[in-house]
Amino acid sequence: MKLIRTLFCTSFLGVALMGFSQSGQDDPEQTYKKRVLETPEIDFLSSYYTQNGDNAAVSGGVGTEELTDLVGTVVLSIPLNEDDVLTIDASISAYTSASSSNVDPFDDRNQADPFVASSGASQSDTWVNFTGNYSHSSDDRNNIVSVKLSVSSEYDYFSVGFGGSYAKLFNEKNTELSINANVFLDKWNAIYPIELRPFGNNGIGFFRPDEITGNVNYNPDFNEFDDENRRSYALGLGFSQILHKNVQGSLSLDFVNQTGLLSTPFQRVYFNDVADSFIENFQLADDIEQLPDSRFKIALGGRLNWFLNETIALRTYYRYYFDDWGIRSHTASLEVPIKLSDQFTVYPNYRFYNQSAADYFAPFETHLSTDVFYTSDFDLSKYTANQFGLGLSYTDIFTKFHISKFGLKSIDLKLYRYDRDTTFGSFITTLGIKFVMD
């Protein structure tokens, strides 16, 4: 993988330098150049997400998966000159999770139960993210180079990411080739299930041995993780082509290599060959999720957009994914934008997803203590999912409505319903409002 990463970086820098070397081939008598972005733009984005299910990974593949999440995002795009644009993206997410609350199910007066949320500190958290992106376009607008930096944090996780991209347009801008590379360096602050902490490296934690029922000789073979870092390296290749005045197609190929701590420290596992121990109605963990410290992913995708007429268009997408953990998946989607008027468009959509199980997945109390790797996270299980959505957009190119110096350019409202053939289901509502400065 070191060789692959070196080739990725060399290729990226090479095409970027090639793009800059061609950027000065404009007419010396040219006196006007259209700006990449005419005026500053600001987007306000928000979403409300809810989910539920009965296969919580925190409690070993059983228990409530109830969660609500509210996200607010502000995206500010600033033209620095005719060629350069700076984009700043700031997001904050506040969630409440019945599942993660059971990292410590014994921290309130209710009977501990995997299907009942605890009211302790792990019930809620806040995630924040900041991303800055700088892009430069050549004078002929056929070469676009961008770089970005991102930082995100929550109570048990911190991440820094950086990367860049290069796009080349030719054939009278009917063809585009692109490459992007990103690196993410993550750091866990590992939080373990409450009952395992006294058996860890530090031997510190709250435990009530006098309340254990079932196997009263509870003595798990548990060790904390030595390495709490995760490193992700991603490379993406893209090709886009206008096939006809009404048809556009694109292909993508993505590679991701991850190393380090890829297990989630607070996700329990229960063994079939170990006697069960309980406090109240909650079964004490035999161990936590153990997954390999490396993972390589490949995804191949294609899009085909067909503009049938001035009113209706078809947007299709397909992706095939596989990795060295044994997962194979297929994604297919269809969106049908229908223009109701010059300002309003409605777009129903559907997405199908199917995947095989990871080699290391097994349901609740199915793994053996002799296994090397194990997880009961149903995100890594075999399942099929369907998502139905409906969107409505409003666009005003004349920005008639104003707030101070900013004119309203567009409003987008989207609703999605997602269901797996397990017990899991979710619903999300998103709202986006874009303003431009006059």
Short mmCIF file of C-alpha atoms in Angstrom, two decimals, residues 67-71 91-101 103 118-128 152-158 188-189 191 266:
data_model
loop_
_atom_site.label_atom_id
_atom_site.label_comp_id
_atom_site.label_asym_id
_atom_site.label_seq_id
_atom_site.Cartn_x
_atom_site.Cartn_y
_atom_site.Cartn_z
CA LEU A 67 -31.79 7.67 17.75
CA THR A 68 -32.61 11.27 16.80
CA ASP A 69 -30.17 13.70 15.21
CA LEU A 70 -30.47 17.38 14.35
CA VAL A 71 -27.83 18.93 12.06
CA SER A 91 -21.57 21.97 10.75
CA ILE A 92 -22.88 21.00 14.16
CA SER A 93 -24.85 17.87 14.96
CA ALA A 94 -26.67 17.13 18.23
CA TYR A 95 -28.02 13.64 18.75
CA THR A 96 -29.76 11.58 21.39
CA SER A 97 -29.24 7.82 21.21
CA ALA A 98 -30.99 5.14 23.21
CA SER A 99 -28.44 2.66 21.90
CA SER A 100 -25.26 4.50 22.92
CA SER A 101 -26.85 5.33 26.28
CA VAL A 103 -22.65 1.91 27.12
CA SER A 118 -30.49 4.77 29.98
CA SER A 119 -30.52 8.43 30.94
CA GLY A 120 -26.81 8.74 31.62
CA ALA A 121 -24.08 10.87 30.06
CA SER A 122 -23.62 8.63 27.02
CA GLN A 123 -27.21 9.20 25.91
CA SER A 124 -26.40 12.35 23.90
CA ASP A 125 -23.47 14.05 22.24
CA THR A 126 -22.52 16.87 19.90
CA TRP A 127 -20.43 16.55 16.74
CA VAL A 128 -18.79 19.58 15.11
CA SER A 152 -14.19 17.28 13.23
CA SER A 153 -14.69 16.29 16.84
CA GLU A 154 -17.07 14.55 19.22
CA TYR A 155 -16.77 13.18 22.74
CA ASP A 156 -14.79 10.05 21.84
CA TYR A 157 -13.38 10.93 18.42
CA PHE A 158 -11.21 13.57 16.73
CA TRP A 188 -10.28 7.58 19.32
CA ASN A 189 -10.73 8.36 22.99
CA ILE A 191 -14.95 4.38 25.75
CA PHE A 266 -18.09 0.29 23.03
#
